[in-house]
mmCIF file of C-alpha atoms and ligand atoms in Angstrom:
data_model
loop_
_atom_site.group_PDB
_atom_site.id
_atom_site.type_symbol
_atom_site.label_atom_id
_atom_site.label_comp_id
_atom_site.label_asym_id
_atom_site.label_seq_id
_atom_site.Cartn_x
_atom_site.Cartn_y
_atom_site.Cartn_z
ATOM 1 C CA UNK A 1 -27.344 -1.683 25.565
ATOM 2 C CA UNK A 2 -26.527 -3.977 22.366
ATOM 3 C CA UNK A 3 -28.009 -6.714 23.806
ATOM 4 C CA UNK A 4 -31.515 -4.783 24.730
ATOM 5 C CA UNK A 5 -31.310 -3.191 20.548
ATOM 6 C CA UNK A 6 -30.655 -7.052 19.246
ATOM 7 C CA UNK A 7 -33.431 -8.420 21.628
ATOM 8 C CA UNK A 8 -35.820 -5.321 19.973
ATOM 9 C CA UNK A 9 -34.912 -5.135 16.677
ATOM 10 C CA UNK A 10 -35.401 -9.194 16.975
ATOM 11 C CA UNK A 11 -39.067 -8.432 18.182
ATOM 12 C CA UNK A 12 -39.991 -5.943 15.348
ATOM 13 C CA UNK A 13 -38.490 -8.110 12.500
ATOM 14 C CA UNK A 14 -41.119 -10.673 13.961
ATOM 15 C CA UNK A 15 -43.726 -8.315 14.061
ATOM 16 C CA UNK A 16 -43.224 -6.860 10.817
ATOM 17 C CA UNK A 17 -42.864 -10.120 8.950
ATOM 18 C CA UNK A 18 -39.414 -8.711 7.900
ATOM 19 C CA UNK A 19 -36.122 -10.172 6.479
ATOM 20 C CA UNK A 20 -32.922 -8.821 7.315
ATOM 21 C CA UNK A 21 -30.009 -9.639 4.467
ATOM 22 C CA UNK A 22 -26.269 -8.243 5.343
ATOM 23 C CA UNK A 23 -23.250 -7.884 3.187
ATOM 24 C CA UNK A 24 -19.730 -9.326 4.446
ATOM 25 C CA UNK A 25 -17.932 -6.216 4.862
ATOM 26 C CA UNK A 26 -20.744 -4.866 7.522
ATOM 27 C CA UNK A 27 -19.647 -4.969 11.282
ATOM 28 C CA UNK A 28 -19.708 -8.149 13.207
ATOM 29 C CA UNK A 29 -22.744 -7.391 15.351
ATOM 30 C CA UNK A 30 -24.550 -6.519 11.830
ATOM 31 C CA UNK A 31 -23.728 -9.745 10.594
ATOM 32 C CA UNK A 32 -24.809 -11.529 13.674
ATOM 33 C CA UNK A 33 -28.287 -10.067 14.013
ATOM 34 C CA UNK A 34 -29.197 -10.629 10.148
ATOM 35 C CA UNK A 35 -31.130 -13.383 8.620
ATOM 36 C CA UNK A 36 -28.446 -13.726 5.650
ATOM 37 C CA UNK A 37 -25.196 -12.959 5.285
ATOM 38 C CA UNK A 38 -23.539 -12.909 1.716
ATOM 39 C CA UNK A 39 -21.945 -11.392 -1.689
ATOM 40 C CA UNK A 40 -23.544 -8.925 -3.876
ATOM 41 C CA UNK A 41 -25.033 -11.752 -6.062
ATOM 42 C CA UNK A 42 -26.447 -13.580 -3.250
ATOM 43 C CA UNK A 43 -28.514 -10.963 -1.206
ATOM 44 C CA UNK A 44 -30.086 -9.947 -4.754
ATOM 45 C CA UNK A 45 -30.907 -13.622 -4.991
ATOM 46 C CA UNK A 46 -32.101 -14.003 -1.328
ATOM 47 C CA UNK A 47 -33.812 -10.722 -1.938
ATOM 48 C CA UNK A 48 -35.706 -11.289 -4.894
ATOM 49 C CA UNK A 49 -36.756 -14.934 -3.236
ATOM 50 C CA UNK A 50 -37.624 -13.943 -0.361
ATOM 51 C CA UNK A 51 -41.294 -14.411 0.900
ATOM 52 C CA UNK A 52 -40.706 -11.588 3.456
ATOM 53 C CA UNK A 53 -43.326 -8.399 3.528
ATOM 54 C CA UNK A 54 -39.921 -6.419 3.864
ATOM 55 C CA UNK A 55 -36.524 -6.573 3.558
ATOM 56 C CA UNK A 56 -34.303 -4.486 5.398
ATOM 57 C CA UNK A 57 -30.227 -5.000 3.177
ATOM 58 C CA UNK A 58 -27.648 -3.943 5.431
ATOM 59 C CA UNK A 59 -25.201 -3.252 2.745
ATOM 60 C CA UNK A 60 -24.666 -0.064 0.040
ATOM 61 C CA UNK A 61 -27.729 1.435 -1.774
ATOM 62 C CA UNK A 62 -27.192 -0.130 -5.226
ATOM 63 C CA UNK A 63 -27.259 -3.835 -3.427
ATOM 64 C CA UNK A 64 -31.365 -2.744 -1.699
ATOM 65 C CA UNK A 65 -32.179 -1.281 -5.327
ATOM 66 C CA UNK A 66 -30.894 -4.384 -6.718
ATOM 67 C CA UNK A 67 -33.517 -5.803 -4.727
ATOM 68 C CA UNK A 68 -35.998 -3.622 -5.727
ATOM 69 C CA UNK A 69 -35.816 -3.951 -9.724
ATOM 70 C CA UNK A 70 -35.915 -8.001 -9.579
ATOM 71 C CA UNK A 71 -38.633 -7.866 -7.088
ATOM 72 C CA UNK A 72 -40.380 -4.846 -7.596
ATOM 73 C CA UNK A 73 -43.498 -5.207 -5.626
ATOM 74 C CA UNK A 74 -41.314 -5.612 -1.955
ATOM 75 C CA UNK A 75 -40.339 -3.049 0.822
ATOM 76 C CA UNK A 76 -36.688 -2.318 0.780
ATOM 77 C CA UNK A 77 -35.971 -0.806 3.265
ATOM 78 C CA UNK A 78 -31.832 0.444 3.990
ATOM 79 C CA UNK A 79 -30.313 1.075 7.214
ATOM 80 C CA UNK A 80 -28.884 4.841 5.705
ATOM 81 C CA UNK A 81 -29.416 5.744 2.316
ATOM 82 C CA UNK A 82 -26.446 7.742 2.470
ATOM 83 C CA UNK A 83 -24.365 4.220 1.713
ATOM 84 C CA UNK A 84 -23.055 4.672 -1.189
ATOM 85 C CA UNK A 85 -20.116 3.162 -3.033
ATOM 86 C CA UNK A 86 -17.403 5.381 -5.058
ATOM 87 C CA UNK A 87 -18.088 3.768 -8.245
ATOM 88 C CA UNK A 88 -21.186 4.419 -8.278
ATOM 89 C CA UNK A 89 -20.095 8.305 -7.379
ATOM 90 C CA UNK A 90 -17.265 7.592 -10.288
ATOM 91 C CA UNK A 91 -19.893 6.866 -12.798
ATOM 92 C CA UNK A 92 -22.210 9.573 -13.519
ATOM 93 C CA UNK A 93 -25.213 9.055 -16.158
ATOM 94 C CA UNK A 94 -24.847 11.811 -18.634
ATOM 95 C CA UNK A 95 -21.271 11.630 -19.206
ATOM 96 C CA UNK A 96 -22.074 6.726 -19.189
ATOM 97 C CA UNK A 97 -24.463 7.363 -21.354
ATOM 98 C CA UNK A 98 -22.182 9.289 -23.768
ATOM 99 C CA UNK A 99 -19.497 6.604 -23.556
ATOM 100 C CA UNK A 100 -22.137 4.269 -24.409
ATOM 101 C CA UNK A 101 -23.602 6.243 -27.370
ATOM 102 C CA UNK A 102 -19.833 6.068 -28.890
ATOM 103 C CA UNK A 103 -20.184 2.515 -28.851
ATOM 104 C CA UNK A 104 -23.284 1.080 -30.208
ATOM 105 C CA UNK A 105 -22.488 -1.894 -31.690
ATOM 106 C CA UNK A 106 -20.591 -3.365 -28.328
ATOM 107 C CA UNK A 107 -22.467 -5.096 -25.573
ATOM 108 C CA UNK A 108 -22.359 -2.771 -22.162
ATOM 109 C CA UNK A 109 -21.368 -5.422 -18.931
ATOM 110 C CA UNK A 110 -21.876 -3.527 -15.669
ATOM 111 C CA UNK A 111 -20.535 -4.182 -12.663
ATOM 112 C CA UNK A 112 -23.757 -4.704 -9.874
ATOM 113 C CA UNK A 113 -21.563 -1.882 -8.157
ATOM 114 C CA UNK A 114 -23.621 0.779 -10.133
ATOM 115 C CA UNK A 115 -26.908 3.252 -10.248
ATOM 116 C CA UNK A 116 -30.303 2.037 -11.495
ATOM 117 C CA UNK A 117 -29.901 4.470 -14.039
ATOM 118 C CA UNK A 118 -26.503 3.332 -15.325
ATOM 119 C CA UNK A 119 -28.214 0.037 -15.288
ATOM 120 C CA UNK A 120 -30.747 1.293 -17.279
ATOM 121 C CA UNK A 121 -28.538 1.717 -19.954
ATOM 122 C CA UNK A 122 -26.606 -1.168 -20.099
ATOM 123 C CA UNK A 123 -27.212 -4.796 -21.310
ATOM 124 C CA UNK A 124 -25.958 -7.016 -19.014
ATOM 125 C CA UNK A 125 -24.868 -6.950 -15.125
ATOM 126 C CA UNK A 126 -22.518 -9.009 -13.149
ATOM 127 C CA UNK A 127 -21.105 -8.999 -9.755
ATOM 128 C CA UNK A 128 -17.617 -10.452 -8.873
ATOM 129 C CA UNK A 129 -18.679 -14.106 -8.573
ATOM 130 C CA UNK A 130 -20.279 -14.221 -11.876
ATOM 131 C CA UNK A 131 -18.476 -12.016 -13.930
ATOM 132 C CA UNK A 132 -16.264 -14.985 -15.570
ATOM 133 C CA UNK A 133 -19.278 -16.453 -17.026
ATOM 134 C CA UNK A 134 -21.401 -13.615 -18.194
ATOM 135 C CA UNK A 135 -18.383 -12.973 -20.432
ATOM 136 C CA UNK A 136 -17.520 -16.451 -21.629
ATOM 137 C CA UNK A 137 -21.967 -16.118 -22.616
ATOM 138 C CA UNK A 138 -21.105 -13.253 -24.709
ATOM 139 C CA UNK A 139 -20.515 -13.889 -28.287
ATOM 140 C CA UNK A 140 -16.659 -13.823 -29.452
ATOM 141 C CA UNK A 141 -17.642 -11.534 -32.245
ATOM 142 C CA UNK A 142 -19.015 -8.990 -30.301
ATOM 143 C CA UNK A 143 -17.000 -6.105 -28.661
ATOM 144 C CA UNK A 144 -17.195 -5.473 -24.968
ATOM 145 C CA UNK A 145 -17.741 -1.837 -22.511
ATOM 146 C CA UNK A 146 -16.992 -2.722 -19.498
ATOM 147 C CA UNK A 147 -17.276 -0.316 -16.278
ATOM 148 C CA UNK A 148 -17.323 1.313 -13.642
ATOM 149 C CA UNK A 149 -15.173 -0.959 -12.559
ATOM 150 C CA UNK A 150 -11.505 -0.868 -14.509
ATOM 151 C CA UNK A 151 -9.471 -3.206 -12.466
ATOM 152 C CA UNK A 152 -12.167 -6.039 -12.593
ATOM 153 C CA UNK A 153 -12.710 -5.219 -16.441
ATOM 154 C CA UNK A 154 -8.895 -5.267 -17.023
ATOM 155 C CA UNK A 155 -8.688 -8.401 -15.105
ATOM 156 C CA UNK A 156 -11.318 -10.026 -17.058
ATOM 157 C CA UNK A 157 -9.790 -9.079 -20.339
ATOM 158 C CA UNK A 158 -6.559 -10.383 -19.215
ATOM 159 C CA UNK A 159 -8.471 -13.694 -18.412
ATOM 160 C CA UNK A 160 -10.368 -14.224 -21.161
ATOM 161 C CA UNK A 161 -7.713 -12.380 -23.877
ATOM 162 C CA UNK A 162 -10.500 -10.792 -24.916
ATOM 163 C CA UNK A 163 -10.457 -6.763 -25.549
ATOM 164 C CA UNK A 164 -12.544 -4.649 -23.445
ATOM 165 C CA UNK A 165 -13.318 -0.724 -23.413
ATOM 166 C CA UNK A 166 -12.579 0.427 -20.038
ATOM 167 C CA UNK A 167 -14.791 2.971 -17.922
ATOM 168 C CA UNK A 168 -12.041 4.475 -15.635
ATOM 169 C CA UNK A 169 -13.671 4.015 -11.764
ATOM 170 C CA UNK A 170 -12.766 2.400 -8.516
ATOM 171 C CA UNK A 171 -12.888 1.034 -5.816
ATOM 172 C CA UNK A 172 -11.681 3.886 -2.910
ATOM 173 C CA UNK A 173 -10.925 0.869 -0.736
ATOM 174 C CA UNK A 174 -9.463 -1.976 -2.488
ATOM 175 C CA UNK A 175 -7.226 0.461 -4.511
ATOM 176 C CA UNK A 176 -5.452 1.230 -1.114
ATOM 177 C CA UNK A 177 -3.711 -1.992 -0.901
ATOM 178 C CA UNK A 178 0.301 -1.476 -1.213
ATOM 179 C CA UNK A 179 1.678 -3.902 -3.837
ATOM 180 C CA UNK A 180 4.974 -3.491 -2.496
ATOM 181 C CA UNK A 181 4.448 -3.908 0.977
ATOM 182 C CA UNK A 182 2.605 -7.148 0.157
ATOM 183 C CA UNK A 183 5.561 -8.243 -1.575
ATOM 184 C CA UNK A 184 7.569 -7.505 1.681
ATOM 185 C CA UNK A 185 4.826 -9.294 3.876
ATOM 186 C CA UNK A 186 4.597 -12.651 1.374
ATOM 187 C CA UNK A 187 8.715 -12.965 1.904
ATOM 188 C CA UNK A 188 8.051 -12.998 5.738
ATOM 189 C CA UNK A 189 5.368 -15.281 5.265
ATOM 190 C CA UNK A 190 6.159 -17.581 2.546
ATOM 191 C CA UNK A 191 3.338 -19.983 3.297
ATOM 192 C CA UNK A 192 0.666 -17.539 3.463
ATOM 193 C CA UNK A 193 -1.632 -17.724 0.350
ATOM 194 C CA UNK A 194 -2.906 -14.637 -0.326
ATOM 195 C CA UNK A 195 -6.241 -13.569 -1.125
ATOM 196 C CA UNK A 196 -7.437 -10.758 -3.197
ATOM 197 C CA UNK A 197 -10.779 -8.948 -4.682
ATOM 198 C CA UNK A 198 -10.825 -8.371 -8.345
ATOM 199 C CA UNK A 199 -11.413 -4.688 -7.144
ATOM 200 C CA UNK A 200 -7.806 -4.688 -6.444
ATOM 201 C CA UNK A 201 -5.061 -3.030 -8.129
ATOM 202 C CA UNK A 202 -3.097 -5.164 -10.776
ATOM 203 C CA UNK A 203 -0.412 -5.158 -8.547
ATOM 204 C CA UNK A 204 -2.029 -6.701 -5.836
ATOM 205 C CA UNK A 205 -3.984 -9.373 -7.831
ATOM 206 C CA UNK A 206 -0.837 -10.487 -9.675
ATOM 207 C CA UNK A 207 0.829 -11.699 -6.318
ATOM 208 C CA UNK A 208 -2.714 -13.698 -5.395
ATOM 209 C CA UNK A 209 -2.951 -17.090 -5.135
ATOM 210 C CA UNK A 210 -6.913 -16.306 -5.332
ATOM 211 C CA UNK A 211 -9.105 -13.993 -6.980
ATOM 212 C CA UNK A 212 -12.487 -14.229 -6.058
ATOM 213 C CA UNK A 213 -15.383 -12.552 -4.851
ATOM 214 C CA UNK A 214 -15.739 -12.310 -1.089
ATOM 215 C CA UNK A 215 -17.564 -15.480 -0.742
ATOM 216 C CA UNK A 216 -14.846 -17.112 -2.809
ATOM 217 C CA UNK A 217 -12.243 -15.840 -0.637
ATOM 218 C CA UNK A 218 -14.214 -17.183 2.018
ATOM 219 C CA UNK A 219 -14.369 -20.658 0.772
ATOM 220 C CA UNK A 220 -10.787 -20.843 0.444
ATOM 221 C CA UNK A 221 -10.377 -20.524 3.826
ATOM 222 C CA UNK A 222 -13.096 -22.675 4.763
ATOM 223 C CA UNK A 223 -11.461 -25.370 2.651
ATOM 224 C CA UNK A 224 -7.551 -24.769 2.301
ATOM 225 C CA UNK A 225 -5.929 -26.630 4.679
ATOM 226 C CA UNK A 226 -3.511 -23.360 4.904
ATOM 227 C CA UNK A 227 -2.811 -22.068 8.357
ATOM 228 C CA UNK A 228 -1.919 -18.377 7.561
ATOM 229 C CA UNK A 229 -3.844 -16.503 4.751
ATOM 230 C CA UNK A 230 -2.883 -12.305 3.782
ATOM 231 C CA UNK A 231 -6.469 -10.859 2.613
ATOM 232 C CA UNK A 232 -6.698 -8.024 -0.063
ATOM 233 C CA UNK A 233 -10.512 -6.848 0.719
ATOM 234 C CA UNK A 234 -12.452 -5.310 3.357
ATOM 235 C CA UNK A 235 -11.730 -5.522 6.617
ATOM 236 C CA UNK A 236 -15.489 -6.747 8.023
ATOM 237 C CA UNK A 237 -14.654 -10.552 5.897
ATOM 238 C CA UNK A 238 -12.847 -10.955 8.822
ATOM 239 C CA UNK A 239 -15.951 -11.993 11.344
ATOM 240 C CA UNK A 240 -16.940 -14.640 8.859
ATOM 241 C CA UNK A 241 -13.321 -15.701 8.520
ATOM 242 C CA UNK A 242 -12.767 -16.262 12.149
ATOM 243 C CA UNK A 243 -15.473 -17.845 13.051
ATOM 244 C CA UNK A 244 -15.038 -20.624 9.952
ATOM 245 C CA UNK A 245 -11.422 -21.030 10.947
ATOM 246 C CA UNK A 246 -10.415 -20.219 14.652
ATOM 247 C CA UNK A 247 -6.928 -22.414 13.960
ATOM 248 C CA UNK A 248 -5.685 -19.675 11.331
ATOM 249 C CA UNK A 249 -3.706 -16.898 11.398
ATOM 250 C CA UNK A 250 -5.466 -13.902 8.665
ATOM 251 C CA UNK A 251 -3.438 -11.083 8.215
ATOM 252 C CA UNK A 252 -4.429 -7.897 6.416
ATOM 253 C CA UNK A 253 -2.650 -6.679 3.175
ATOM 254 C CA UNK A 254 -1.112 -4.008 4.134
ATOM 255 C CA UNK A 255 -2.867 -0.692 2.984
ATOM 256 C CA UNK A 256 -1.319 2.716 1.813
ATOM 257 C CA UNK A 257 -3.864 4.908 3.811
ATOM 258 C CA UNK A 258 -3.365 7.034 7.314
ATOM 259 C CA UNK A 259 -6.009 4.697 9.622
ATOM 260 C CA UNK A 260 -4.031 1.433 8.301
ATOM 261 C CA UNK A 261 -7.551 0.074 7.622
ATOM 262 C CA UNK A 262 -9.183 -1.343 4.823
ATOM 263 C CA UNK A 263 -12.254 -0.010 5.669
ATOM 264 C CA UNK A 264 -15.349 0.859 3.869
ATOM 265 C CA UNK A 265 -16.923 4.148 4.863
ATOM 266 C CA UNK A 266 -20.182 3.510 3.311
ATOM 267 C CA UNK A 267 -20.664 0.061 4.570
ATOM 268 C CA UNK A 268 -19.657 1.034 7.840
ATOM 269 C CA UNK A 269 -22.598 3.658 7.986
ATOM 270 C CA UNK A 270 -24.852 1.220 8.969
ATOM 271 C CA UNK A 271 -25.611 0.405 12.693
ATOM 272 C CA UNK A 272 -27.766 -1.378 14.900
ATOM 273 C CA UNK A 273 -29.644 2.042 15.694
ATOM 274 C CA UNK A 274 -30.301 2.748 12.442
ATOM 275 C CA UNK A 275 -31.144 -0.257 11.468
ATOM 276 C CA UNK A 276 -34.039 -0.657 14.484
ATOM 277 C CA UNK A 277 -35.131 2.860 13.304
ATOM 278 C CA UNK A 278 -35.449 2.178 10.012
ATOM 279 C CA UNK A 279 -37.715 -1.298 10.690
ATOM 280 C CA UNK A 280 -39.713 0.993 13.030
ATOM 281 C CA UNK A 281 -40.244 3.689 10.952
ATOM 282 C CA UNK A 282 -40.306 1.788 7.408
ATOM 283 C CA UNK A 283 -37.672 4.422 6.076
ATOM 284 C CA UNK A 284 -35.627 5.095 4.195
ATOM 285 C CA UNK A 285 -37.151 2.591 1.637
ATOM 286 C CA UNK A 286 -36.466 2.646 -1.937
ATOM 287 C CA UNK A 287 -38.351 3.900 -4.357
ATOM 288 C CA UNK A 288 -37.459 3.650 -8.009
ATOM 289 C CA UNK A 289 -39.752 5.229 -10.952
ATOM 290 C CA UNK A 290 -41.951 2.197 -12.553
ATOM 291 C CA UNK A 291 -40.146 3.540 -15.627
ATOM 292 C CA UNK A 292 -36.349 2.878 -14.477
ATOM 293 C CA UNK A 293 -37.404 -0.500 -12.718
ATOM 294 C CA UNK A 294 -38.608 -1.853 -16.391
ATOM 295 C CA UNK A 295 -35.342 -0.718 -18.082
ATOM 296 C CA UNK A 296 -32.917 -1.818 -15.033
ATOM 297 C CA UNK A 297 -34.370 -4.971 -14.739
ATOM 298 C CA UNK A 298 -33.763 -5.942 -18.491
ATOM 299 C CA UNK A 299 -30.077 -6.326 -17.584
ATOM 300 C CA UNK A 300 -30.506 -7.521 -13.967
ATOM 301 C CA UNK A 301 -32.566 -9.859 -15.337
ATOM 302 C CA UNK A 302 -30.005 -10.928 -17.905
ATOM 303 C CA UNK A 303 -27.629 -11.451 -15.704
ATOM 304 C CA UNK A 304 -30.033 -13.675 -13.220
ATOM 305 C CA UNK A 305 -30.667 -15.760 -16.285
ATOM 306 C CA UNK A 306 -27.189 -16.804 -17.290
ATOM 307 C CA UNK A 307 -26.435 -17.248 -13.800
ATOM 308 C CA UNK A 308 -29.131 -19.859 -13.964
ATOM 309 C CA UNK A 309 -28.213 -21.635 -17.149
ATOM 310 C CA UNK A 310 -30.583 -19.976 -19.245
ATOM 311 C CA UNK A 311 -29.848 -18.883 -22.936
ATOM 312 C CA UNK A 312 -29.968 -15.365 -23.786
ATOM 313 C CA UNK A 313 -30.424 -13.046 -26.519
ATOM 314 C CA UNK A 314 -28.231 -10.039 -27.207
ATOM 315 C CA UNK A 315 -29.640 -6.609 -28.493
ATOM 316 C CA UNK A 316 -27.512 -5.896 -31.899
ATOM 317 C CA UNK A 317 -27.027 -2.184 -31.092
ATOM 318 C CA UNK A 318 -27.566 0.193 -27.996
ATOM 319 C CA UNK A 319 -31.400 2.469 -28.408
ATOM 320 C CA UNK A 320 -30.770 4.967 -25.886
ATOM 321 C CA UNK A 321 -34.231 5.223 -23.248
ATOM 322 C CA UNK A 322 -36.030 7.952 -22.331
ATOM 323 C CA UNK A 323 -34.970 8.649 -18.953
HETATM 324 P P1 LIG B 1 -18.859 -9.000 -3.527
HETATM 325 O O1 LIG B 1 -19.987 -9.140 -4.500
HETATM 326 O O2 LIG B 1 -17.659 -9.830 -3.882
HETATM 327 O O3 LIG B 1 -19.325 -9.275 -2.131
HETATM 328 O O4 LIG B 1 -18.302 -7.501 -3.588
HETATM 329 C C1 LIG B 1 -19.058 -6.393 -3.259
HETATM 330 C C2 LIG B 1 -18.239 -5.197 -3.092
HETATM 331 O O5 LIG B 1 -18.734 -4.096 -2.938
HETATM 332 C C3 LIG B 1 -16.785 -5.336 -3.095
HETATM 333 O O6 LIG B 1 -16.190 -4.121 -2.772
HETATM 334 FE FE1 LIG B 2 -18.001 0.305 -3.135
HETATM 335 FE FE2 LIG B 2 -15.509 -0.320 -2.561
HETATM 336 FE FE3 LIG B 2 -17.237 0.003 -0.599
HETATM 337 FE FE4 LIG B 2 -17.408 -2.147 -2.188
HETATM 338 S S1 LIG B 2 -15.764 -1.649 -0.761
HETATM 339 S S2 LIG B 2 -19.111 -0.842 -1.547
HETATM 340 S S3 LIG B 2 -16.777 -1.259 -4.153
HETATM 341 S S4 LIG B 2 -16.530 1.581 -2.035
#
């Protein structure tokens, strides 16, 4: 049955002149079938370059509108649009945009992990693999809001010494690792080295030997000569994992949750069905006003642009939009 869905979803991407771009933490046989395979920054990258007619991103909503506001004239089409993320659920506009309005002087850093809207109001993004150097681009005199994201915000501050303002969200998934049970699982496996998602609990990241987005944590074990390696993020980095390094032993962080599982419920909406029904049918696509594309993409864009080495300017106080 899978192999008659790959062989036609295969056929209709032809057809359709379409791209299909998949996250790390979607299941193996998503991974397999899709054009690209990457981080949050990099399917926004291969999304916005991409010379497709569509692109179908099997990941979580805010990664396809990503898409959308760098590249505005493209189908995006998502497997469910019912993939969410909880910080984007943690972060609601009326009560960010408050938060914000208390703080016009500072310069608003959002995690890619958020709504178009909350994006709308912010001046600068960053996901987890660029997040060290859209802060070192920020002027030391200026203060920081950081969210939805606390435990990547408080781990940035911590890096950096640098005092941030805190939106209080997270991640449901990586907040489920057990700091103390890792601490039992590193003495039974002293030569582990452990790697961990900024998403993770302070806990958790202080016993890491790596922080890193998930295609940092997969470098390290395409490069660390290491032969056992305890992960602290979504279970699906484990396809990508194995196949790099057959000769290693990867053992999951141990989680405090009934399943065992560090596993992403949104993510793991996605399937092959859906994902053939949704290149058949065109749907569900994204669709953004014209009006929250223009003031997304100033920060998106931002973001893109010191990613590239590119100097930016900074607005000197927040002007709330008309949304
Ligand atoms: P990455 O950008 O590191 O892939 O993270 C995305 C994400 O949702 C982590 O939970
Ligand atoms: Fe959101 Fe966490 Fe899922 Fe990533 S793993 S998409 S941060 S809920």
């Amino acid at each position: 049955m899978n192999e008659q869905l790959v062989t036609a979803i295969k056929e209709l991407k032809e057809q359709k002149n379409a791209q299909i771009l998949a996250h790390y933490y979607e299941t193996a046989d998503i991974q397999d079938i899709a054009d690209e395979v990457g981080d949050s920054l990099y399917l926004a990258q291969k999304g916005r370059d991409s010379e497709a007619g569509i692109v179908l991103l099997a990941g979580v909503v805010f990664m396809a509108e990503s898409v959308k506001i760098l590249s505005p004239n493209k189908k995006v089409l998502v497997p469910d649009r019912e993939a969410s993320c909880s910080l984007v659920h943690g972060s609601p506009y009326a009560e960010y945009l408050s938060w914000r309005q208390e703080h016009p002087e500072a310069i608003a850093v959002t995690y890619i992990n958020s709504s178009a809207e909350i994006k709308a109001i912010s001046d600068v993004i960053c996901t987890s693999s660029n997040a060290e150097s859209i802060v070192a681009s920020i002027p030391k005199e200026r203060s920081i809001l950081f969210g939805p994201d606390k435990n990547l915000g408080h781990y940035l501050a911590k890096k950096f010494s640098r005092p941030m303002l805190l939106w209080e969200g997270e991640c449901e998934v990586h907040v489920m690792f057990s700091a103390s049970e890792l601490h039992r699982l590193r003495s039974a496996h002293p030569d582990a080295v452990v790697l961990a998602h900024p998403e993770c609990n302070e806990g958790i990241l202080q016993q890491a030997d790596v922080v890193g987005s998930t295609s940092r944590l997969l470098k390290e074990v395409h490069t660390n000569p290491a032969k056992q390696f305890i992960v602290a993020t979504e279970e699906g980095i484990f396809h990508q994992m194995r196949k790099m390094r057959p000769d290693v032993e990867l053992i999951q962080s141990p989680v405090d949750d009934s399943c065992g599982c560090a596993h992403c419920p949104y993510m793991k909406l996605n399937t092959l069905e859906k994902i053939y029904d949704a290149l058949r049918t065109e749907e569900p696509k994204i669709h953004l006003s014209q009006e929250l594309l223009e003031l997304a993409s100033v920060s998106l864009n931002r973001m893109m642009d010191i990613t590239d080495g590119k100097t930016v300017d900074w607005p000197e106080s927040f002007v709330p939009p008309q949304l």
